CSV table of C-alpha atoms in Angstrom, one decimal:
chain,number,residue,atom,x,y,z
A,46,UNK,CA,-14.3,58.2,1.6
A,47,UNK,CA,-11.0,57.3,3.1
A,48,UNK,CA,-11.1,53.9,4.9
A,49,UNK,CA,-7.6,53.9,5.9
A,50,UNK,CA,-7.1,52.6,9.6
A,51,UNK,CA,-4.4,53.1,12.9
A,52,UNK,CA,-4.0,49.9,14.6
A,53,UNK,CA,-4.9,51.9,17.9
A,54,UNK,CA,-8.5,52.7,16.1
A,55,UNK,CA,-8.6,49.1,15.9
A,56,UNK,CA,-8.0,47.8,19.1
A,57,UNK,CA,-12.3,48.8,20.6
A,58,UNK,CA,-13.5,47.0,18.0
A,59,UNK,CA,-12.0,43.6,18.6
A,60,UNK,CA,-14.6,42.0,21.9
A,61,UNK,CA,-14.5,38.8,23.7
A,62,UNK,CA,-16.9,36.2,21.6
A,63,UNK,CA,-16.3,37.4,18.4
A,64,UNK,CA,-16.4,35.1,15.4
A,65,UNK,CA,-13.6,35.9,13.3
A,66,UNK,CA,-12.6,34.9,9.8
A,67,UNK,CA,-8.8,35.2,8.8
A,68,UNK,CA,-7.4,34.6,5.2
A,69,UNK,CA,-4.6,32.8,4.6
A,70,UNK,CA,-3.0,29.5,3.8
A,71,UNK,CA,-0.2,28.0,6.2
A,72,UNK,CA,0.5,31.8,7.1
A,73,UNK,CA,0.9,33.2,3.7
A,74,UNK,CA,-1.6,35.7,3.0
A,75,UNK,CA,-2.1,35.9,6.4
A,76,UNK,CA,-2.1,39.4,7.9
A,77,UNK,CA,0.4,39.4,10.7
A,78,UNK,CA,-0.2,42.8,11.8
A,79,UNK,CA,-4.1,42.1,12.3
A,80,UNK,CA,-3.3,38.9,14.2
A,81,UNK,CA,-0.9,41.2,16.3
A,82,UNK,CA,-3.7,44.0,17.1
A,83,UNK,CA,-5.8,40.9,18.2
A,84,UNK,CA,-3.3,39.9,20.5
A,85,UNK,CA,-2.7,43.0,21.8
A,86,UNK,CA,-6.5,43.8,22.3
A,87,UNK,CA,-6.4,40.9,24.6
A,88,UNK,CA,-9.6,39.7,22.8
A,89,UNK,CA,-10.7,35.8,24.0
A,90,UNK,CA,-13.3,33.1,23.1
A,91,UNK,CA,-12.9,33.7,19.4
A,92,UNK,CA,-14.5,31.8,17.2
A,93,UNK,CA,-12.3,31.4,14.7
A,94,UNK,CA,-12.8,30.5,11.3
A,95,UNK,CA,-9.3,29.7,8.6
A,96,UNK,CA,-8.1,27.5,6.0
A,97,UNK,CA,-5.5,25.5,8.9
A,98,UNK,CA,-3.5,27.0,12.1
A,99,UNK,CA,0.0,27.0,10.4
A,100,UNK,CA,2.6,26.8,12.7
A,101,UNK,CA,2.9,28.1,16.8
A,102,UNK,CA,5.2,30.9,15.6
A,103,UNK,CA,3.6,32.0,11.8
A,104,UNK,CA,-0.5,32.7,10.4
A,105,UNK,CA,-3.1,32.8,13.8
A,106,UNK,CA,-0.9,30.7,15.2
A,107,UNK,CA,-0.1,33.0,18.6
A,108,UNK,CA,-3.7,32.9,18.9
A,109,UNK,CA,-4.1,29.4,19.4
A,110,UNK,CA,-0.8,29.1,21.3
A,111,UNK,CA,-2.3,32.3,23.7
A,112,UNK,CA,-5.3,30.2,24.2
A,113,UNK,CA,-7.6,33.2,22.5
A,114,UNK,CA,-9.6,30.8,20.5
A,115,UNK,CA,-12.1,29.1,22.1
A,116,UNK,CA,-14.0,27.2,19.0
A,117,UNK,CA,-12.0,26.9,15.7
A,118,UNK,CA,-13.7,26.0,11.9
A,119,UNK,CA,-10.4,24.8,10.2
A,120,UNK,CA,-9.5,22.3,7.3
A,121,UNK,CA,-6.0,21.4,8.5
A,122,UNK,CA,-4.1,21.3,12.1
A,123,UNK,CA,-1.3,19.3,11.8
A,124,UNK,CA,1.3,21.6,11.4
A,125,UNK,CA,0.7,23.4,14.6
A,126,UNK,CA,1.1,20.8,17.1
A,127,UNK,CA,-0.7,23.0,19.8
A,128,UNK,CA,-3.9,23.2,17.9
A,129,UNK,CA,-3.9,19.2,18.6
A,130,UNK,CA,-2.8,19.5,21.9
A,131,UNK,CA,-5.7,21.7,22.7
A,132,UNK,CA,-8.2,20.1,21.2
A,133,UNK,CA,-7.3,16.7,23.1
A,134,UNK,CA,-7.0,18.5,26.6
A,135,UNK,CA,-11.0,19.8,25.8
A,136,UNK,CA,-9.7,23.4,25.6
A,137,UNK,CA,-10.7,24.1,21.9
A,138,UNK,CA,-13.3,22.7,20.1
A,139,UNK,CA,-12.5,21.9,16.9
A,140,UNK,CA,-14.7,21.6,13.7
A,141,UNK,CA,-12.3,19.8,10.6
A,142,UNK,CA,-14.2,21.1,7.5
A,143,UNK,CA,-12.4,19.6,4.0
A,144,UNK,CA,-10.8,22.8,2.6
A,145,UNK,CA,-13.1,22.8,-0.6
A,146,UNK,CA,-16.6,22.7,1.9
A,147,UNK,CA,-14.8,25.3,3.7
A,148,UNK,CA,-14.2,27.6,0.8
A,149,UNK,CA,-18.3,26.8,-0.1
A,150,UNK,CA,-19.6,27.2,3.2
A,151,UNK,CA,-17.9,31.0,3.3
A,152,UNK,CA,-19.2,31.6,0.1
A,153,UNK,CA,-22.2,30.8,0.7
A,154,UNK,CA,-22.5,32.5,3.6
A,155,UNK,CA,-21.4,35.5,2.2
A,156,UNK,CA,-24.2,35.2,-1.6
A,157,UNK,CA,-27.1,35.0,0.1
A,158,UNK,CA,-27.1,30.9,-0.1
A,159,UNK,CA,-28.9,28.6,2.6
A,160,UNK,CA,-26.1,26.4,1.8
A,161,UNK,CA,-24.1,23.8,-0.6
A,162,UNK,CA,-24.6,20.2,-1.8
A,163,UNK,CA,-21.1,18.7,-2.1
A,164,UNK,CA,-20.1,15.1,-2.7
A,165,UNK,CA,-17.0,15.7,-0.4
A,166,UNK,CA,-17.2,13.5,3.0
A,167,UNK,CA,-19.9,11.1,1.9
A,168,UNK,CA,-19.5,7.7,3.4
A,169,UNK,CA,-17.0,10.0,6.3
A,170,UNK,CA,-16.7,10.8,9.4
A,171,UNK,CA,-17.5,14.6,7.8
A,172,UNK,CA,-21.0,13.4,6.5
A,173,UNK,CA,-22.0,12.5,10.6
A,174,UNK,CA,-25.5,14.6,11.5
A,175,UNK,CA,-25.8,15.8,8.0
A,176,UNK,CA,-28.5,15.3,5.7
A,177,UNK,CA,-28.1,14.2,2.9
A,178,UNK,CA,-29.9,14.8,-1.0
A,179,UNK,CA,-29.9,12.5,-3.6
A,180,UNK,CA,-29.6,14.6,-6.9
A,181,UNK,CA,-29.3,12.7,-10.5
A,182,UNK,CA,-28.6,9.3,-8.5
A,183,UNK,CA,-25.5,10.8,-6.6
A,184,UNK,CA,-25.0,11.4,-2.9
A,185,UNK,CA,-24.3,15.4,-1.7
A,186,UNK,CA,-24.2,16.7,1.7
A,187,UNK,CA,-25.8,19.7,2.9
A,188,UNK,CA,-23.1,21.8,4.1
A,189,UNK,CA,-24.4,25.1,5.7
A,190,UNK,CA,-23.1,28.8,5.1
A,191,UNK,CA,-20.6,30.3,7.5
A,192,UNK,CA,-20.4,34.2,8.2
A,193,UNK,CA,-18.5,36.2,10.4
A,194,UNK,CA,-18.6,39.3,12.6
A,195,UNK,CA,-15.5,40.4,12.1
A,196,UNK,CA,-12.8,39.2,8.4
A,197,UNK,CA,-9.2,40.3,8.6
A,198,UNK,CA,-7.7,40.2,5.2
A,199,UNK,CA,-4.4,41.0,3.7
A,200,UNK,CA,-3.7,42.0,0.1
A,201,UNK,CA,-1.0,43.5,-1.6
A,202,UNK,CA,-2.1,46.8,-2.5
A,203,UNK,CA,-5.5,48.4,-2.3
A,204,UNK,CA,-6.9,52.1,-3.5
A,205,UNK,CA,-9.1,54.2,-1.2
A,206,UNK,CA,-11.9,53.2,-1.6
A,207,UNK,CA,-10.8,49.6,-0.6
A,208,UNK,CA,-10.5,48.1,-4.1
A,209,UNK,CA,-7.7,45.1,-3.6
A,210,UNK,CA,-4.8,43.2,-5.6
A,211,UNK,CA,-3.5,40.4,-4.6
A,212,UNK,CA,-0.4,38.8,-4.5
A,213,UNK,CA,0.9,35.3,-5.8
A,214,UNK,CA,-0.6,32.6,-3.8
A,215,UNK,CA,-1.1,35.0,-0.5
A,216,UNK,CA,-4.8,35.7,-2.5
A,217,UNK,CA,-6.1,31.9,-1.0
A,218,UNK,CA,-9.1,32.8,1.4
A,219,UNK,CA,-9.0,36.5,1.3
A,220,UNK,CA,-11.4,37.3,-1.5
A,221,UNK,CA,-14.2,34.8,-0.2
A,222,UNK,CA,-14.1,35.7,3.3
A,223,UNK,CA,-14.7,39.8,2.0
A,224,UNK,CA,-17.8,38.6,1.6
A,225,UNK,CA,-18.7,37.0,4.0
A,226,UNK,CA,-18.3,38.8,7.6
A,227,UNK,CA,-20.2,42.4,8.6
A,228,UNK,CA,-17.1,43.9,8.9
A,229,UNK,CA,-14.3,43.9,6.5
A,230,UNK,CA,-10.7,44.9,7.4
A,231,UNK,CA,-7.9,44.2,5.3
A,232,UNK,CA,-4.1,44.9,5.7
A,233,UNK,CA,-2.1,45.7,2.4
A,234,UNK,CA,1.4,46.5,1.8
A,235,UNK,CA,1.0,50.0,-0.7
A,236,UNK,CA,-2.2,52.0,-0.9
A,237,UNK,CA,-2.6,54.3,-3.7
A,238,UNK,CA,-4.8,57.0,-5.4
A,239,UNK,CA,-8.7,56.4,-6.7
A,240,UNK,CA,-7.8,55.0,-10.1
A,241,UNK,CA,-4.2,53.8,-10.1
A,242,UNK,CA,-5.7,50.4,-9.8
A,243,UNK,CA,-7.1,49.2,-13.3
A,244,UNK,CA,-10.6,48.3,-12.7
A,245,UNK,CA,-9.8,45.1,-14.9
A,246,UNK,CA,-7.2,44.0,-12.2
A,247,UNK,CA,-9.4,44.4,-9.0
A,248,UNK,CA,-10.1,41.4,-7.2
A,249,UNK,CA,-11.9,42.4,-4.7
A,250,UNK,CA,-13.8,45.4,-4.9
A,251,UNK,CA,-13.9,48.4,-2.5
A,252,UNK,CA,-17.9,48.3,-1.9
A,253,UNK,CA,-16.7,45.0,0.5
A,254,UNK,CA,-13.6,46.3,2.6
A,255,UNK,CA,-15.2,49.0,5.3
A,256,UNK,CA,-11.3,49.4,6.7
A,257,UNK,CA,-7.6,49.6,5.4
A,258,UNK,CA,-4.3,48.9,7.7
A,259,UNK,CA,-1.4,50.0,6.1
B,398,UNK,CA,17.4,-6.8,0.8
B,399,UNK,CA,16.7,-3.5,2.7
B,400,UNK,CA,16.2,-0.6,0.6
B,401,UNK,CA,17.5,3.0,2.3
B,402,UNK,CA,14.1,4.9,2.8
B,403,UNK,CA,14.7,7.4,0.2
B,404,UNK,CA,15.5,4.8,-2.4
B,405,UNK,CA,11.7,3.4,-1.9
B,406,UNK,CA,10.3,6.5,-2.0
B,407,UNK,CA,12.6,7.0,-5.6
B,408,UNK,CA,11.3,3.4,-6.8
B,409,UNK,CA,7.6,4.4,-5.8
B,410,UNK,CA,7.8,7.9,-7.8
B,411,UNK,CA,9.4,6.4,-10.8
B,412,UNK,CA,6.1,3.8,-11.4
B,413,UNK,CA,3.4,6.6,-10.6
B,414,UNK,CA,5.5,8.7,-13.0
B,415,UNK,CA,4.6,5.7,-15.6
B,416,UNK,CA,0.8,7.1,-15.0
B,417,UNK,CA,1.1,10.2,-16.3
B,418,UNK,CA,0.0,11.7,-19.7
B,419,UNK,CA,1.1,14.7,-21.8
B,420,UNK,CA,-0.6,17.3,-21.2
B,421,UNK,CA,-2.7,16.2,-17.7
B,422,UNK,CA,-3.4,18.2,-15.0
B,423,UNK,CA,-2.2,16.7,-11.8
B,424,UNK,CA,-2.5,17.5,-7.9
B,425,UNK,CA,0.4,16.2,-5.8
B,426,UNK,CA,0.3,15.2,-2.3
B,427,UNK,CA,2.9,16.3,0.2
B,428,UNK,CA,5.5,13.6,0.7
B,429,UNK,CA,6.6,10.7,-2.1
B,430,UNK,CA,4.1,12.4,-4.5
B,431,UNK,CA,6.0,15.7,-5.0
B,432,UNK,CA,8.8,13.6,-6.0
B,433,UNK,CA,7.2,12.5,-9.2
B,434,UNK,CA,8.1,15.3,-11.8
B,435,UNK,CA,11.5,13.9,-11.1
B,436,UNK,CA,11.2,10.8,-13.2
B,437,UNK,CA,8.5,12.0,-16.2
B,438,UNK,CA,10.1,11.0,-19.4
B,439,UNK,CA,10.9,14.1,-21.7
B,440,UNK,CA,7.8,13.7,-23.6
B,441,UNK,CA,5.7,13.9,-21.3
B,442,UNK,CA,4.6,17.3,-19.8
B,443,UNK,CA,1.9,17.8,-16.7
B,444,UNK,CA,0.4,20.8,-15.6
B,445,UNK,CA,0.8,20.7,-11.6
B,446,UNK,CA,-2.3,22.3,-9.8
B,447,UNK,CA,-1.7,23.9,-6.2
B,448,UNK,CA,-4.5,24.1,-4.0
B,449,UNK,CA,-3.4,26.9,-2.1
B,450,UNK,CA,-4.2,28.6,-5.3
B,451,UNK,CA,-2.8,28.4,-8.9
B,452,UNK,CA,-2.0,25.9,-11.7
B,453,UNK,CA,1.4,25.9,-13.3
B,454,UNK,CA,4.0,24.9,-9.9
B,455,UNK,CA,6.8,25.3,-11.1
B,456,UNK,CA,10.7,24.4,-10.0
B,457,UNK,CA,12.0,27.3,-7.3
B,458,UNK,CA,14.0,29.8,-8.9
B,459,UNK,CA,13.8,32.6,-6.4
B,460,UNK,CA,12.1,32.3,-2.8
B,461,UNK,CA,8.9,34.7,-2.8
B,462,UNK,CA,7.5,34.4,0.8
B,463,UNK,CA,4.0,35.0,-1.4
B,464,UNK,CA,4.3,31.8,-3.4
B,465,UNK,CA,4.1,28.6,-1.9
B,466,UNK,CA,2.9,25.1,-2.5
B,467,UNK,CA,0.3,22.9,-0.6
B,468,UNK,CA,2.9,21.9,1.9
B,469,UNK,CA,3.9,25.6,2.4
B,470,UNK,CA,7.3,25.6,1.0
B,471,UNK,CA,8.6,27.9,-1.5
B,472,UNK,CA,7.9,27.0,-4.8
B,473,UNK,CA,7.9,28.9,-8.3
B,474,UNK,CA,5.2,29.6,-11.1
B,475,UNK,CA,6.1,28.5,-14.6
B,476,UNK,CA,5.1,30.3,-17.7
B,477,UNK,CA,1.3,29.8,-18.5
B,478,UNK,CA,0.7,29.6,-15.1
B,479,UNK,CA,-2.2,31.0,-13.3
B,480,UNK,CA,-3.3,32.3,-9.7
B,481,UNK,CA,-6.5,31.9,-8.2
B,482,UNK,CA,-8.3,32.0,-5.0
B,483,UNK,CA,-9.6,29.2,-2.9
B,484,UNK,CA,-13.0,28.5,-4.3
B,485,UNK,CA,-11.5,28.6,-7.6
B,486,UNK,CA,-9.2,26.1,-6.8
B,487,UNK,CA,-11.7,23.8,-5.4
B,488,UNK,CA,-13.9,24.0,-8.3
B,489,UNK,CA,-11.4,22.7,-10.2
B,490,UNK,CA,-10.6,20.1,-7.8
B,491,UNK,CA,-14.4,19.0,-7.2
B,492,UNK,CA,-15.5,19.5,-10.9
B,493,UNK,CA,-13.2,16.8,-12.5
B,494,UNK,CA,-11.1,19.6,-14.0
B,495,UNK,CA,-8.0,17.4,-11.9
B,496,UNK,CA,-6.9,14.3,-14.4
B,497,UNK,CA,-4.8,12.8,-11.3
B,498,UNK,CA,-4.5,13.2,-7.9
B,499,UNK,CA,-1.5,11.0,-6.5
B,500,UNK,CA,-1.7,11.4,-2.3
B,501,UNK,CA,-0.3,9.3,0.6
B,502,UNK,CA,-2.0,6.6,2.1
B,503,UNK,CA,-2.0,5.3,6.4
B,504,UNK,CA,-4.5,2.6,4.7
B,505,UNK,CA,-6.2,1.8,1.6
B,506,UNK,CA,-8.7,-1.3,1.3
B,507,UNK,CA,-10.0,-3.7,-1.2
B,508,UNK,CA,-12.8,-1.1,-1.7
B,509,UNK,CA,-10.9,1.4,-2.9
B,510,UNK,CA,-11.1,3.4,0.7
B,511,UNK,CA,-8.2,5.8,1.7
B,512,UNK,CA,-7.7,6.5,5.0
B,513,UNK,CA,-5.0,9.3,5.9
B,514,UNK,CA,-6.1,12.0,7.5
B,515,UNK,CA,-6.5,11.2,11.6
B,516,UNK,CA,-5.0,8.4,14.2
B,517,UNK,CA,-7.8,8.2,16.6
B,518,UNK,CA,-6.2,9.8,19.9
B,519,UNK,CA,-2.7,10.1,18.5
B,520,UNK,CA,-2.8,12.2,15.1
B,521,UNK,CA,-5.7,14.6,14.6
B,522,UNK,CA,-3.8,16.6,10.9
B,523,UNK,CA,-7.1,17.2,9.8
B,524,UNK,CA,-8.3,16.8,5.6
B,525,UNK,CA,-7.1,19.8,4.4
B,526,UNK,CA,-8.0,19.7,0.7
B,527,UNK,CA,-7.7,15.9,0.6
B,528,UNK,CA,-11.0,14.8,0.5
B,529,UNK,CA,-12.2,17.6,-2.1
B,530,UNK,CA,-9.4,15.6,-4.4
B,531,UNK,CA,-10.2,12.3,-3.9
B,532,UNK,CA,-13.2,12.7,-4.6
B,533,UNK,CA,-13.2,15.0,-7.4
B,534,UNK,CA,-9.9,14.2,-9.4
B,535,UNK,CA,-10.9,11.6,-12.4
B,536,UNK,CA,-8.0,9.2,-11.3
B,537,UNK,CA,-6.6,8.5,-7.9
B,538,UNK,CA,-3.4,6.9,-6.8
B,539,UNK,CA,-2.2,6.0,-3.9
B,540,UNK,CA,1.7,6.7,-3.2
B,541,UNK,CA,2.7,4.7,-0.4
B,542,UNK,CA,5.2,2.6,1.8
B,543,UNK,CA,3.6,-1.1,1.4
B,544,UNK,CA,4.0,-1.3,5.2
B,545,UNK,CA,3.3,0.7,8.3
B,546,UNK,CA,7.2,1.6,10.2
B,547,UNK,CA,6.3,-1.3,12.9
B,548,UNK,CA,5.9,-3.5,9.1
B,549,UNK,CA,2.4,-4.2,9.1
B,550,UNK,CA,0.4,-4.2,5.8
B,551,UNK,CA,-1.1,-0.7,4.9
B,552,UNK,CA,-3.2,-2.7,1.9
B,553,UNK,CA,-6.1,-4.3,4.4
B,554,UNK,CA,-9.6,-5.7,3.4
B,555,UNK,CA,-11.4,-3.4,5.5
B,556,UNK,CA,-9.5,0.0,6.5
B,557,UNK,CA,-9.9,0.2,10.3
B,558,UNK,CA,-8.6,4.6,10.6
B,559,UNK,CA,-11.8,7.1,9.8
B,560,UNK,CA,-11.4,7.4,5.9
B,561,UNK,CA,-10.7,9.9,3.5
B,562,UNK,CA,-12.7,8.7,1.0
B,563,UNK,CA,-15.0,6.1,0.5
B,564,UNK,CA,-14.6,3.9,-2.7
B,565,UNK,CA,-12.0,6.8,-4.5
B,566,UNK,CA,-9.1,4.8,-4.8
B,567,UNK,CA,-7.7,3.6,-8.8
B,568,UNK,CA,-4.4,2.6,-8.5
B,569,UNK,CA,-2.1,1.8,-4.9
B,570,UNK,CA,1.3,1.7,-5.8
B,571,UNK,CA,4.2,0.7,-3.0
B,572,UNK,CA,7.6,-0.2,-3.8
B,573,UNK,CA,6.4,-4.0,-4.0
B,574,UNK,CA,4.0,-4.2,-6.3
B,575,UNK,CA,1.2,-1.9,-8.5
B,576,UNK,CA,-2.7,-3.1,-7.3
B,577,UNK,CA,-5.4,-1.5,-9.0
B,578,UNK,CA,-9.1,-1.1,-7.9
B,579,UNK,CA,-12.0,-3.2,-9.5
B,580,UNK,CA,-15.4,-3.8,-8.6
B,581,UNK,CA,-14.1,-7.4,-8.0
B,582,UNK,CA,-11.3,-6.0,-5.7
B,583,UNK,CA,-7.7,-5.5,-6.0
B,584,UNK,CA,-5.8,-6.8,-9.0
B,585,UNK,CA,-2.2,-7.2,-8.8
B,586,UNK,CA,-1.2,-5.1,-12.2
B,587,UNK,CA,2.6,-5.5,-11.5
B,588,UNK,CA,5.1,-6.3,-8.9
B,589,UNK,CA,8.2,-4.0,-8.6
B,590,UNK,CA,11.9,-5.3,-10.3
B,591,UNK,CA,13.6,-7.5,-8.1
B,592,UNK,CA,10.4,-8.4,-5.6
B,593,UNK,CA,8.4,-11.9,-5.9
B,594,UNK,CA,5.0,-13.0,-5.3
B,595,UNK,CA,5.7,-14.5,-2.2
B,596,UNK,CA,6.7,-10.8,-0.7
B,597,UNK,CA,3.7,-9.0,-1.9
B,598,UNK,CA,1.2,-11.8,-0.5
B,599,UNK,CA,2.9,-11.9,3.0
B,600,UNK,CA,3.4,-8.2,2.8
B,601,UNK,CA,-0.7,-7.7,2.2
B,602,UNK,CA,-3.4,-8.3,4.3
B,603,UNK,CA,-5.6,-7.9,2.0
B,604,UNK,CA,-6.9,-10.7,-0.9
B,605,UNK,CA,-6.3,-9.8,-4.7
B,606,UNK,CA,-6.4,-11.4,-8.0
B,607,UNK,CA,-3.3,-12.1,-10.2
B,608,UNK,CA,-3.9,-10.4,-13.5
């Protein structure tokens, strides 16, 4: 089955409310053509789930800068000054996850988990609301899974059937959040034959990407 | 004397330097942190973990828009180095595979407490990987200015900013003095060449003991 994608095919699936999971880490690994067929599709009130908001110009920064996002799940938003400005003026709300939980919660959300215990944010602001289990003497919080409708991935090559390589430190959130979301699009830079890819060197298979932008 | 900002940051890189072991696996902060490989003696080789995803940072040789550090800048890989995802990174973080996580500091307490993450209606930056690593890396240190710009003490009994981490802290070092965490409080391990007593107690709010 060929999986490969136009950005015009695209453009119907994206709806207003969507919760949307985006790889990525300060914009690298980030797929910038995915984050431009969301802007075009004039999609709003995302719910939008990714490591931090990079910068205005680079990552899903335009989305928060065009006001698309209406509730974000992020570990970091200080580089993006609008994220802040946002979430101050009540236009955004804003749920700061420690990058770690954030990785857990996804995979758990996307292996069948009703959760993870983590030490991270005890005795913080982060542990507020939360229960808490005692396990061997120690303190965890019971951080719950996160899944998406929609996760837009980008990898550096991928075969046919949707089996993906990574590149360098572009790989971040991207093989987590393939898991995780009901519909799996990733863009890559080279796609190639059924087989060209070692199976030894596939990171994430094919069986979790339903689409391919090239 | 007034110290030009960069030569603080230089005389705070060279003591956490001192920390360091051959062969440990450390985590940098952004900031005075990632100045540290600058002043490791010869002997003494660390393994730098990324949490964006990969162990080995290396110095830049070639700018690769697809390798970055934890700040986002380009970086480079050294040999023996290896790339990972996000989990993967974490799970080294969280599972004590991290010997030392050196990060910056708005204010630590006498209860090992770190706060650095949001000013309450001024900063929101958000954790980012911070709290996975203070509380999962065996030792943390605190890199920091001793005082705040407008030159009040960062080093307070009780921090007052939402914190970081609760009771994480080892070791605050500033370009006064070296403290380290006990369950008794702070002890004064050092003060920095050319600074007295009288500066470090005036300079923190906080009480510690005189090793």
């Amino acid at each position: 089955m060929d999986k490969t994608i136009l950005v015009d095919e695209l453009l119907p699936i994206f709806k207003d409310g969507l919760t949307i999971m985006i790889g990525g880490f300060m914009g690298v690994g980030t797929s910038a053509k995915l984050v431009a067929a969301l802007m075009e599709s004039n999609v709003k009130d995302i719910t939008l789930i990714v490591s931090d908001t990079a910068t205005p110009e680079k990552g899903v920064g335009p989305l928060i800068v065009n006001s698309r996002v209406r509730k974000l799940i992020v570990s970091h938003i200080g580089t993006n000054p609008e994220t802040g400005k946002q979430m101050i003026a009540g236009d955004i709300e804003v749920e700061l996850v420690p990058q770690g939980t954030l990785a857990e919660r996804i995979r758990s959300g996307g292996s069948g988990l009703g959760g993870i215990l983590t030490p991270t944010g005890v005795g913080t602001s982060v542990a507020e609301g939360k229960e808490i289990i005692r396990v061997d003497g120690r303190d965890y919080l019971l951080e719950t899974p996160l899944r998406a409708d929609v996760a837009l991935l980008k990898a550096k090559k991928a075969d046919k059937s949707g089996n993906l390589v990574y590149n360098r430190s572009a790989r971040n959130f991207n093989p987590i959040m393939a898991l995780a979301a009901d519909l799996v699009i990733a863009e890559v830079d080279e796609i190639v034959e059924i087989g060209e890819i070692d199976p030894e060197d596939v990171v994430t298979t094919g069986i979790l990407v339903d689409k391919i932008l090239v | 004397m007034v110290e030009s900002s960069n030569n603080v940051k230089g005389i705070i890189a060279k003591r956490v330097a001192r920390e360091m072991n051959d062969g440990d696996v450390i985590n940098l902060g952004i900031g005075i942190p990632t100045l540290v490989p600058n002043y490791l003696p010869k002997d003494v080789n660390v393994i730098l973990q990324s949490e964006n995803g990969f162990i080995g940072l290396g110095p830049l040789s070639e700018v690769d828009p697809d390798l970055v550090n934890a700040g986002g800048q380009p970086t480079g890989i050294n040999p023996g180095g290896a790339f990972f995802d996000s989990l993967f990174s974490f799970q080294l973080i969280r599972g004590g595979h991290v010997d030392v996580t050196v990060l910056g500091g708005l204010e630590v307490d006498a209860c090992g407490n770190l706060a650095n993450w949001v000013i309450p209606g001024k900063m929101v930056a958000g954790m980012g990987g911070a709290m996975d690593l203070v509380t999962g890396a065996k030792k943390v240190i605190v890199a920091m200015e001793h005082c705040s710009k407008k030159g009040s003490s960062k080093i307070l009994e009780e921090c007052r900013l939402p914190l970081t981490g609760k009771g994480v802290v080892d070791l605050i070092v500033t370009e006064l003095a070296v403290f380290s965490v006990t369950d008794e409080g702070l002890v004064l391990e050092e003060i920095q060449e050319g600074v007295n007593l009288e500066t470090v107690l005036d300079k923190t709010e906080a009480k510690f003991k005189i090793r």
